[in-house]
mmCIF file of the N, C-alpha and C atoms, coordinates in Angstrom:
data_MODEL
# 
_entry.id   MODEL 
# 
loop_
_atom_site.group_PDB 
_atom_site.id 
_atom_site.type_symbol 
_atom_site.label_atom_id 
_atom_site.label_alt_id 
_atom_site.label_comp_id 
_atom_site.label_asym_id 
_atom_site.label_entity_id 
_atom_site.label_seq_id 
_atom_site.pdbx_PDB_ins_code 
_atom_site.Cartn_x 
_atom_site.Cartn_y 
_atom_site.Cartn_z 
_atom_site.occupancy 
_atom_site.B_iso_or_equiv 
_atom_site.pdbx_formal_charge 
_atom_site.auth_seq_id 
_atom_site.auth_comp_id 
_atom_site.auth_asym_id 
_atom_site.auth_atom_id 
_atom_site.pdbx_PDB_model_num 
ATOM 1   N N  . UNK A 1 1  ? -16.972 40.422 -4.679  1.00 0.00 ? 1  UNK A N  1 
ATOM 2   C CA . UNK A 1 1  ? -15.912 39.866 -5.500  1.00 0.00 ? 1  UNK A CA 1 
ATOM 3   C C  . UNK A 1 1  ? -16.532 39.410 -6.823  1.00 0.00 ? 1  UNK A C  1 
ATOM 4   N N  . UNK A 1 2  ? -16.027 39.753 -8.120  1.00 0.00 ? 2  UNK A N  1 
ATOM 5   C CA . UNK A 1 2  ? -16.218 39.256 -9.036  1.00 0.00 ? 2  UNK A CA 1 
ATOM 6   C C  . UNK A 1 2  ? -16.065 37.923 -9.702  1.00 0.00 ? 2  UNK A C  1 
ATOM 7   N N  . UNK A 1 3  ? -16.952 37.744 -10.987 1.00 0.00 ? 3  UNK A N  1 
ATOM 8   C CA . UNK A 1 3  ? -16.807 36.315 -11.162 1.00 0.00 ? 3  UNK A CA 1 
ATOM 9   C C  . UNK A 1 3  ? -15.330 36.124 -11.343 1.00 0.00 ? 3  UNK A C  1 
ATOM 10  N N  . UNK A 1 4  ? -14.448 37.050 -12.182 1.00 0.00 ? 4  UNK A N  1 
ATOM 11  C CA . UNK A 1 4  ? -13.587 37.321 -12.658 1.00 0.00 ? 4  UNK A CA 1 
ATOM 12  C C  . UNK A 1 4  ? -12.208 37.269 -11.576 1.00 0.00 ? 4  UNK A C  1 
ATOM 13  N N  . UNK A 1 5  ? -12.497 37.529 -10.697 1.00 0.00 ? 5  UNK A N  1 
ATOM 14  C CA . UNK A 1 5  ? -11.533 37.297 -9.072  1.00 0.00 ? 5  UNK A CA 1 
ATOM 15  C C  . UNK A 1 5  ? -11.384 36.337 -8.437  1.00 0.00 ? 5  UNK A C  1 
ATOM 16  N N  . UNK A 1 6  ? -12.819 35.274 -8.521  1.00 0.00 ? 6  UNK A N  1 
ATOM 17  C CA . UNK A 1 6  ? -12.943 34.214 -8.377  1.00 0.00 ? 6  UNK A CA 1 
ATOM 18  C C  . UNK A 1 6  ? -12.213 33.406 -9.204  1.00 0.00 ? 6  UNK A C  1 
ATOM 19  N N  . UNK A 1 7  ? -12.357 33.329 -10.163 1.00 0.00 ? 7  UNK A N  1 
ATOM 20  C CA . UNK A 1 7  ? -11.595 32.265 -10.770 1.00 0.00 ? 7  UNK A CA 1 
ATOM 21  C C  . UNK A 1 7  ? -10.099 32.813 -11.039 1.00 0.00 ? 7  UNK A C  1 
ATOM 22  N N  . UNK A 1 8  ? -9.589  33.504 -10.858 1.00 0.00 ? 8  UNK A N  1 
ATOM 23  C CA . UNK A 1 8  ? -8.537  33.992 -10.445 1.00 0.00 ? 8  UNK A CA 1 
ATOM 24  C C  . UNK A 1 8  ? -7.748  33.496 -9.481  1.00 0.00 ? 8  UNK A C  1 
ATOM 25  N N  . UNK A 1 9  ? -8.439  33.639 -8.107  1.00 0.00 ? 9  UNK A N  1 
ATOM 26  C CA . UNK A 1 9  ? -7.913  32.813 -7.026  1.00 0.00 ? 9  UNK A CA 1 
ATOM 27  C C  . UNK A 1 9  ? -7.962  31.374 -7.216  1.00 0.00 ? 9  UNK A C  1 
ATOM 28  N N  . UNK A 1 10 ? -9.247  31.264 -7.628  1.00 0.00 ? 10 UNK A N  1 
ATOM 29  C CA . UNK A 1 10 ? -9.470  29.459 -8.228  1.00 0.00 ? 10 UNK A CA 1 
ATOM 30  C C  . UNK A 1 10 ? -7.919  28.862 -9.087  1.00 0.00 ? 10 UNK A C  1 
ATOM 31  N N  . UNK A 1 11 ? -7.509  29.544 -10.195 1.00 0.00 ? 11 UNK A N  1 
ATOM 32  C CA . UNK A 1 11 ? -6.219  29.681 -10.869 1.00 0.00 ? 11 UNK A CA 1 
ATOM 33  C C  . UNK A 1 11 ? -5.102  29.892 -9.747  1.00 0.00 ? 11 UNK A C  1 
ATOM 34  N N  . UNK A 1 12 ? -4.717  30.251 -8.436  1.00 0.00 ? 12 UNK A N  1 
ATOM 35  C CA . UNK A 1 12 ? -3.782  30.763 -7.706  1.00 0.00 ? 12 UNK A CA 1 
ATOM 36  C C  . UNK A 1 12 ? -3.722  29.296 -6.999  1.00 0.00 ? 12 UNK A C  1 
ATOM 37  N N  . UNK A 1 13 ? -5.169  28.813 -6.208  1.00 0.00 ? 13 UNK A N  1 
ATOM 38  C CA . UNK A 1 13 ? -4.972  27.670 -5.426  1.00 0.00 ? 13 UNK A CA 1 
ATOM 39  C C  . UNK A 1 13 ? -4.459  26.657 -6.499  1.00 0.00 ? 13 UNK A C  1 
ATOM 40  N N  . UNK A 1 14 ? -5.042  26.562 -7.667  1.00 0.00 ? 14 UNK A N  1 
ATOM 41  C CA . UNK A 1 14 ? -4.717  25.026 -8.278  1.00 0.00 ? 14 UNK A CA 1 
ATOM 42  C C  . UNK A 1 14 ? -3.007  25.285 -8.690  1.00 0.00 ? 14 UNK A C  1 
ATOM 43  N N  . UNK A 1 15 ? -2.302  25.954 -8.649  1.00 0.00 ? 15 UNK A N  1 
ATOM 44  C CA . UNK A 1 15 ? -1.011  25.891 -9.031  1.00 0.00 ? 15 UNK A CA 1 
ATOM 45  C C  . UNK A 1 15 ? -0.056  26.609 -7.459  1.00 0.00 ? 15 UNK A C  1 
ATOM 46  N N  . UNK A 1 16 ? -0.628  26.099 -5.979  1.00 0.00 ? 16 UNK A N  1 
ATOM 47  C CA . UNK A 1 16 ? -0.373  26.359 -4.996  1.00 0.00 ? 16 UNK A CA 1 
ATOM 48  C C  . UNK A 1 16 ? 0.193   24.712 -4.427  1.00 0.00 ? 16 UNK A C  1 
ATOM 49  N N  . UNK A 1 17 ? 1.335   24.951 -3.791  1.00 0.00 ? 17 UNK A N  1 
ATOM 50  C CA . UNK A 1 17 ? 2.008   23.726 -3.238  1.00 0.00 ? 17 UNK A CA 1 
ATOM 51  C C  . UNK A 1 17 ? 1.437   23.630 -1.979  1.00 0.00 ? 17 UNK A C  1 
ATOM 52  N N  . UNK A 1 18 ? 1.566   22.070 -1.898  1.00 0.00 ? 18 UNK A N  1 
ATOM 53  C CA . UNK A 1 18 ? 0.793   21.631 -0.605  1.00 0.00 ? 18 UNK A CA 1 
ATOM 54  C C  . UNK A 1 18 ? 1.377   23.015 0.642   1.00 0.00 ? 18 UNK A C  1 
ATOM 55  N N  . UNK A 1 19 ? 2.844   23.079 0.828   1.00 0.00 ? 19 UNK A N  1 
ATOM 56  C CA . UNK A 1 19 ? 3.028   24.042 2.004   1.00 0.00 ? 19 UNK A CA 1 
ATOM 57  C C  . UNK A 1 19 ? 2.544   25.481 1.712   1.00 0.00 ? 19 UNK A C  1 
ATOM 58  N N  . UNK A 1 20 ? 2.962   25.947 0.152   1.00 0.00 ? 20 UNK A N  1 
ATOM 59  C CA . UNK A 1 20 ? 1.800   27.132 0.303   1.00 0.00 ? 20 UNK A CA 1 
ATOM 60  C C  . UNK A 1 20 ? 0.493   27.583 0.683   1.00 0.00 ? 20 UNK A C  1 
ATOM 61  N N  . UNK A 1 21 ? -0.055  26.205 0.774   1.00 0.00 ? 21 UNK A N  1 
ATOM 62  C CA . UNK A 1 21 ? -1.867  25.829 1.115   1.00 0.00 ? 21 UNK A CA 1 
ATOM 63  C C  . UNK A 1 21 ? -2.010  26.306 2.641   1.00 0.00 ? 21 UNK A C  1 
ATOM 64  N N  . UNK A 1 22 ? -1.086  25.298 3.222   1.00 0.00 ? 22 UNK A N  1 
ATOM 65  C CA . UNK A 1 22 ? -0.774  25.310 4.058   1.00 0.00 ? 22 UNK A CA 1 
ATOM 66  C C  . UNK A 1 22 ? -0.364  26.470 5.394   1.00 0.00 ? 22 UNK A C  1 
ATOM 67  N N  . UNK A 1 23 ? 0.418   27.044 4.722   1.00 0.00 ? 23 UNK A N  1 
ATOM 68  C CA . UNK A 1 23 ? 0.795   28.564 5.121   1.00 0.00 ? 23 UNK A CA 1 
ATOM 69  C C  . UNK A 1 23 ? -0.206  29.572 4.897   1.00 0.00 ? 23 UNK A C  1 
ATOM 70  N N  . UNK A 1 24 ? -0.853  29.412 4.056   1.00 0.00 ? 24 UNK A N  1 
ATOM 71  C CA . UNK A 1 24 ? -2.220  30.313 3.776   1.00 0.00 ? 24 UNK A CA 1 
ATOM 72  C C  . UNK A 1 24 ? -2.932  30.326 5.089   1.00 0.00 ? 24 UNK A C  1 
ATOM 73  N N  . UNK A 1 25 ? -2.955  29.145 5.230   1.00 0.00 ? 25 UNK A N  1 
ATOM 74  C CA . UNK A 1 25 ? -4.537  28.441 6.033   1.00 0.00 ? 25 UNK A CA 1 
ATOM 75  C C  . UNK A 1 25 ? -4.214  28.647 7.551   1.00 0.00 ? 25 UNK A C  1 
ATOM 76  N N  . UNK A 1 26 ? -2.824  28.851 7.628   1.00 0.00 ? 26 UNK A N  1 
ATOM 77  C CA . UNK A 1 26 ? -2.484  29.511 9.158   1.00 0.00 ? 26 UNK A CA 1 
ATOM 78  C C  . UNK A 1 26 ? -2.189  30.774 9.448   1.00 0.00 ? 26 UNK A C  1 
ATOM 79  N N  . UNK A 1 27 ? -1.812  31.228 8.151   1.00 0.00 ? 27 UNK A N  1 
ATOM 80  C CA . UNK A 1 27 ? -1.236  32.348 8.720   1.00 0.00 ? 27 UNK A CA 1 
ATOM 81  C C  . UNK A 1 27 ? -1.922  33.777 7.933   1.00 0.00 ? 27 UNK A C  1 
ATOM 82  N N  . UNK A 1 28 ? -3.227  33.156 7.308   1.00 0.00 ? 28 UNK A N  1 
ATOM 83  C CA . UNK A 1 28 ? -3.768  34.697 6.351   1.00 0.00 ? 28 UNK A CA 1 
ATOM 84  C C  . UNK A 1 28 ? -4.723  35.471 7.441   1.00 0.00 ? 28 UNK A C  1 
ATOM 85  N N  . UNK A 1 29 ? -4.977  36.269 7.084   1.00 0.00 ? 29 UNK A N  1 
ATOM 86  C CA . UNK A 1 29 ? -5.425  37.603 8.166   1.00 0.00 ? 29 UNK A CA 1 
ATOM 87  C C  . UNK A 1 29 ? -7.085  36.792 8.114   1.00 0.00 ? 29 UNK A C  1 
ATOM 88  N N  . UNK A 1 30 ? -7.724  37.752 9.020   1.00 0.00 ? 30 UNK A N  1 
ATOM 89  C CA . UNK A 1 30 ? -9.327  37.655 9.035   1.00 0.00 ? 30 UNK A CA 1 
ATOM 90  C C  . UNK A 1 30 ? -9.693  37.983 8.001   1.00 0.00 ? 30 UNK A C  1 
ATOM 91  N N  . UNK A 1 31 ? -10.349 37.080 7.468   1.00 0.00 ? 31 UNK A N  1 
ATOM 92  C CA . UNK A 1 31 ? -11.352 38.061 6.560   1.00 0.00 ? 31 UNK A CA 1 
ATOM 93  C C  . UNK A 1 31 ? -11.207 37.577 5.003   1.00 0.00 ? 31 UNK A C  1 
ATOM 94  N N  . UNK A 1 32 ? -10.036 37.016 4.836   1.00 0.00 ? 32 UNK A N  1 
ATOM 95  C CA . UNK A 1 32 ? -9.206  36.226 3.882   1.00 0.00 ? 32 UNK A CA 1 
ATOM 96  C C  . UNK A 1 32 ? -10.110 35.863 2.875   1.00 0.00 ? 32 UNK A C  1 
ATOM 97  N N  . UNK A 1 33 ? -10.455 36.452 1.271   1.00 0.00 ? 33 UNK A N  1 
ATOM 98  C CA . UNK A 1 33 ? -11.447 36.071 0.846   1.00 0.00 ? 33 UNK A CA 1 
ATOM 99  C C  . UNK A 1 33 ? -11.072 34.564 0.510   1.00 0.00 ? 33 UNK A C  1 
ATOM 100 N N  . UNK A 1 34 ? -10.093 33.728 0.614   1.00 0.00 ? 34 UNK A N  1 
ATOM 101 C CA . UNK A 1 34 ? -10.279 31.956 0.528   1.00 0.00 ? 34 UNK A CA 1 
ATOM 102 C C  . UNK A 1 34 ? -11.140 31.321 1.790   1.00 0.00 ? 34 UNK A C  1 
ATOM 103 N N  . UNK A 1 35 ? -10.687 32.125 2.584   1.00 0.00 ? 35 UNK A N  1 
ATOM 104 C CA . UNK A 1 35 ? -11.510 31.673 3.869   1.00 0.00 ? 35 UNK A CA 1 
ATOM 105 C C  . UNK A 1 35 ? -13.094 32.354 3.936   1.00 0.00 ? 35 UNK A C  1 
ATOM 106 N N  . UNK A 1 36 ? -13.705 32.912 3.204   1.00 0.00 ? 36 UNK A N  1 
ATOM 107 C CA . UNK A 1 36 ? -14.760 33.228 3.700   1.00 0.00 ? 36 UNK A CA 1 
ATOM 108 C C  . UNK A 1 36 ? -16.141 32.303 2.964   1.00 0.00 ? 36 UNK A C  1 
ATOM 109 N N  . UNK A 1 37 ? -17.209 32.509 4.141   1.00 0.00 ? 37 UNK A N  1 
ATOM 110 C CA . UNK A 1 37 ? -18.121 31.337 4.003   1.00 0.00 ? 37 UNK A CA 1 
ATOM 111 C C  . UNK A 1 37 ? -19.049 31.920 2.686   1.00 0.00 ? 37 UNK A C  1 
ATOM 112 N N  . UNK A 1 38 ? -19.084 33.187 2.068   1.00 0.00 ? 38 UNK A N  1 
ATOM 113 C CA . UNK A 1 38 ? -20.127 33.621 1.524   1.00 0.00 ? 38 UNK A CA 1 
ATOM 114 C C  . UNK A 1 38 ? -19.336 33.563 -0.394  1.00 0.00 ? 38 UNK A C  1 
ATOM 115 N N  . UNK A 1 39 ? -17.989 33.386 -0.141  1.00 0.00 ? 39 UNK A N  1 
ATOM 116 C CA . UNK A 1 39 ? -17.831 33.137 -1.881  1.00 0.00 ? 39 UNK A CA 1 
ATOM 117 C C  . UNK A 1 39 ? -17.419 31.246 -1.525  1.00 0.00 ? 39 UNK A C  1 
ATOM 118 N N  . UNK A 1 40 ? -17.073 31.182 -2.807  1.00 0.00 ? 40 UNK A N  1 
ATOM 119 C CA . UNK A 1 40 ? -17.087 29.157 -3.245  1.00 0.00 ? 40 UNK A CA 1 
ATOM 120 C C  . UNK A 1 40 ? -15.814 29.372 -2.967  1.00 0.00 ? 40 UNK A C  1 
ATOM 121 N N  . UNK A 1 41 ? -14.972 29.997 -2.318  1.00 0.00 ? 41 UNK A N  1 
ATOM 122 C CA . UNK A 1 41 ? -13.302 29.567 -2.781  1.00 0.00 ? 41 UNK A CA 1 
ATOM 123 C C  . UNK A 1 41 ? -12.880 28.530 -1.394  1.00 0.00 ? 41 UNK A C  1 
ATOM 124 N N  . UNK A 1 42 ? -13.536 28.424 -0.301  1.00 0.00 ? 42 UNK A N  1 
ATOM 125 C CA . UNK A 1 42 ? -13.276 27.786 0.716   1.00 0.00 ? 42 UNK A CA 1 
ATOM 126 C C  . UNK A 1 42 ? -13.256 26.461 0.621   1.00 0.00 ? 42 UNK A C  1 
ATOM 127 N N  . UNK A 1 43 ? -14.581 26.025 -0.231  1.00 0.00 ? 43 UNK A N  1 
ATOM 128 C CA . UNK A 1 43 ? -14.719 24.645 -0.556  1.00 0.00 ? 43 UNK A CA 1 
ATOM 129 C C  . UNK A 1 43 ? -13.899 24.449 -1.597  1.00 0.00 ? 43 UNK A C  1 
ATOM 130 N N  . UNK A 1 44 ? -13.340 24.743 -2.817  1.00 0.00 ? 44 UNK A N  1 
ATOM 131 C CA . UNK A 1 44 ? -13.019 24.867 -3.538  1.00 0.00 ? 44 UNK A CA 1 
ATOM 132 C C  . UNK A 1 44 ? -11.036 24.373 -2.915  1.00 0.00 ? 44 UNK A C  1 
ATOM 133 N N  . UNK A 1 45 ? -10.250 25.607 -2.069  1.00 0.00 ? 45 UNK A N  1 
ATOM 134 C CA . UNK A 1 45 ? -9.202  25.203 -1.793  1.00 0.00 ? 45 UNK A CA 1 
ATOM 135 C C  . UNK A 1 45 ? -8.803  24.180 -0.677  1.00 0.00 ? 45 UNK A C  1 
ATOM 136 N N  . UNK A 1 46 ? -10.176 23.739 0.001   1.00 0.00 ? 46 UNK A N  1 
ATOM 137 C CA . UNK A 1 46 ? -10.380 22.505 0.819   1.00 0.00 ? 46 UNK A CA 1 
ATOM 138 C C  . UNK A 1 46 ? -10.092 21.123 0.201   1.00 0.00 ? 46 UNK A C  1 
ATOM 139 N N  . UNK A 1 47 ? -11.290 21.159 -1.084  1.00 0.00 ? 47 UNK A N  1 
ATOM 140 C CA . UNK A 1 47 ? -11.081 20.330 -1.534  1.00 0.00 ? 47 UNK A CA 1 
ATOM 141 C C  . UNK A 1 47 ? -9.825  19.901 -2.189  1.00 0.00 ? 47 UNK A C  1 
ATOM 142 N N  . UNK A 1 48 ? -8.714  20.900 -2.714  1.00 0.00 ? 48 UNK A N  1 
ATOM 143 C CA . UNK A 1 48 ? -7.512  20.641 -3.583  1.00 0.00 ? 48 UNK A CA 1 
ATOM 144 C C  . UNK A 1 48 ? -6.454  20.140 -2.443  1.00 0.00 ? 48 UNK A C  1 
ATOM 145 N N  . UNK A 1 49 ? -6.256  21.031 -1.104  1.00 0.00 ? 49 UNK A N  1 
ATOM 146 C CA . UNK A 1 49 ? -5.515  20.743 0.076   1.00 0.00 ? 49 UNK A CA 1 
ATOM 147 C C  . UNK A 1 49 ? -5.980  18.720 0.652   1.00 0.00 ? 49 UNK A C  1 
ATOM 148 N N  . UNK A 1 50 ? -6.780  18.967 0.875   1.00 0.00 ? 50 UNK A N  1 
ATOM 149 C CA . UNK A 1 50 ? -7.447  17.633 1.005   1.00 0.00 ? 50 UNK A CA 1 
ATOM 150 C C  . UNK A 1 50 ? -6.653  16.283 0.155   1.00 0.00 ? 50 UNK A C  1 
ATOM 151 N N  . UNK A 1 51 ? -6.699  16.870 -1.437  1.00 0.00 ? 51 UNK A N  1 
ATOM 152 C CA . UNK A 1 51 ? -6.278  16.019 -2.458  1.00 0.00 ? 51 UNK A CA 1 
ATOM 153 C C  . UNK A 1 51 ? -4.838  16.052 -2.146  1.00 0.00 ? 51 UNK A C  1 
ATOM 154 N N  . UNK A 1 52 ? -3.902  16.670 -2.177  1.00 0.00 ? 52 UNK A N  1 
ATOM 155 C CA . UNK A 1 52 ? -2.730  16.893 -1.852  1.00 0.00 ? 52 UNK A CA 1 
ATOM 156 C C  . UNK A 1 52 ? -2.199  16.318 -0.423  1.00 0.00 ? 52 UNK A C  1 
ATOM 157 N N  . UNK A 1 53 ? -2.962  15.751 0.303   1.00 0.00 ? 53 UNK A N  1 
ATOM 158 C CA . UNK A 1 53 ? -2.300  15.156 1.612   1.00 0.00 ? 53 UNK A CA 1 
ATOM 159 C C  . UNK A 1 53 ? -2.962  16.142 2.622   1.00 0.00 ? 53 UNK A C  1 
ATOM 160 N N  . UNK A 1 54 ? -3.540  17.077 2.864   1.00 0.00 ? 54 UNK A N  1 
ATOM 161 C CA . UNK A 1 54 ? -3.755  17.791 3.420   1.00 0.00 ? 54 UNK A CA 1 
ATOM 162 C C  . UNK A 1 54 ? -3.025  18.651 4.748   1.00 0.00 ? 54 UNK A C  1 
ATOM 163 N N  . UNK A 1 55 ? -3.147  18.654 6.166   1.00 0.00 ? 55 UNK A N  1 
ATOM 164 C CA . UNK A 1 55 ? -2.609  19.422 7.194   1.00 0.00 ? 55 UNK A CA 1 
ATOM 165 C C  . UNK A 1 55 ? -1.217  18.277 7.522   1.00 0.00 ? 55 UNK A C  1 
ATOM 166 N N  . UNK A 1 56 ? -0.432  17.697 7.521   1.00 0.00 ? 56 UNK A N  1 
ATOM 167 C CA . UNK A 1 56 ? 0.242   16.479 7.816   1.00 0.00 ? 56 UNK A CA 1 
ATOM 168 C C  . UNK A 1 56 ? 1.400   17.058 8.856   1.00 0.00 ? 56 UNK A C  1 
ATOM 169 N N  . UNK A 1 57 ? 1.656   16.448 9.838   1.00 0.00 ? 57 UNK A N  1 
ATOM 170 C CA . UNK A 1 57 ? 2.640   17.174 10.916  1.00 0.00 ? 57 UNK A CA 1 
ATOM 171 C C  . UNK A 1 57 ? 3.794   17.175 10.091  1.00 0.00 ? 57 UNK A C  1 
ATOM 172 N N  . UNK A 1 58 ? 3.886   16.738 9.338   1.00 0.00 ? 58 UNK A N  1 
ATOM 173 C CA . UNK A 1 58 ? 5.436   17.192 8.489   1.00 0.00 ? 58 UNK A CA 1 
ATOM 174 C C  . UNK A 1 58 ? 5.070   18.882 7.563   1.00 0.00 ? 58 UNK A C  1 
ATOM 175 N N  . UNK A 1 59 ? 4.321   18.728 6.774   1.00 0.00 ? 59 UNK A N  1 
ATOM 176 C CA . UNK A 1 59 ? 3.399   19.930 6.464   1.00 0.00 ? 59 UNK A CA 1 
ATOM 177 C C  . UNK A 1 59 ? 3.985   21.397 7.806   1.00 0.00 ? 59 UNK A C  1 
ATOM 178 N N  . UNK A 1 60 ? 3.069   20.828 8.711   1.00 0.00 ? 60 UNK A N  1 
ATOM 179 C CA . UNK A 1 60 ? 2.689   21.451 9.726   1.00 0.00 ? 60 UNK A CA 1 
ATOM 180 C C  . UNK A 1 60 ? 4.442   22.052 10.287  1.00 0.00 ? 60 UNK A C  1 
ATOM 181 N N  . UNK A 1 61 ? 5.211   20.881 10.849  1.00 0.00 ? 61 UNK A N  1 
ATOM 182 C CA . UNK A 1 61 ? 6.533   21.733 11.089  1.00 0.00 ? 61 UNK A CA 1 
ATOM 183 C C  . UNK A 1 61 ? 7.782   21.942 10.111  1.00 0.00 ? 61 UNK A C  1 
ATOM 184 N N  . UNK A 1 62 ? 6.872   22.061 9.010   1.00 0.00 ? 62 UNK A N  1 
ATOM 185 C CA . UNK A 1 62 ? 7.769   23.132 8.075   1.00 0.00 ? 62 UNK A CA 1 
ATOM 186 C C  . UNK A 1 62 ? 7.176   24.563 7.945   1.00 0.00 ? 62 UNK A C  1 
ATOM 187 N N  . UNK A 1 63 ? 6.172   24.522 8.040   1.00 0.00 ? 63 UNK A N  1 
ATOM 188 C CA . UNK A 1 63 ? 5.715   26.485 7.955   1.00 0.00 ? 63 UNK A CA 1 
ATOM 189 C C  . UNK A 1 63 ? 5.872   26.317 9.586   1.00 0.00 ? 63 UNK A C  1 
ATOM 190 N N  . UNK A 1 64 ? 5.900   26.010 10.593  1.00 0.00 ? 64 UNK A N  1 
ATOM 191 C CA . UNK A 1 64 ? 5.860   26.340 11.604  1.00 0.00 ? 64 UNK A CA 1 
ATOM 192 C C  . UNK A 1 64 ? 5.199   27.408 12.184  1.00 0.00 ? 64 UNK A C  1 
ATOM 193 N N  . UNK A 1 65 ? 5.000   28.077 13.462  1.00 0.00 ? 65 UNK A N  1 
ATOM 194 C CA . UNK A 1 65 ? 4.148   28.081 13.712  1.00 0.00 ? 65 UNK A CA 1 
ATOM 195 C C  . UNK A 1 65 ? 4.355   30.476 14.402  1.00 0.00 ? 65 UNK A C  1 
# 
């Protein structure tokens, strides 16, 4: 992935609503480059979800499951 993709997604999470975060983080496939351990975007949309209230059972049973 490029630097250029990276901050791309970096640009996608910071203008992502707490339930979009949310819905990502349950329901994106394997492999998900936000989820993966070898680019920065994991820590990166952790940290913004985090700031935002993070997993909250209200959160939680609105994307349901």
């Amino acid at each position: 992935m490029t630097d250029q993709e990276i901050q791309k997604w970096k640009n996608t999470i910071d203008n992502m609503s707490p339930i979009e975060m949310a819905s990502l983080m349950r329901f994106a496939p394997s492999g998900h480059p936000v989820f993966r351990n070898d680019l920065p975007l994991w820590e990166y949309f952790n940290d913004r979800f985090k700031k935002l209230g993070g997993m909250t059972t209200e959160v939680s049973k609105q994307i349901g499951w």
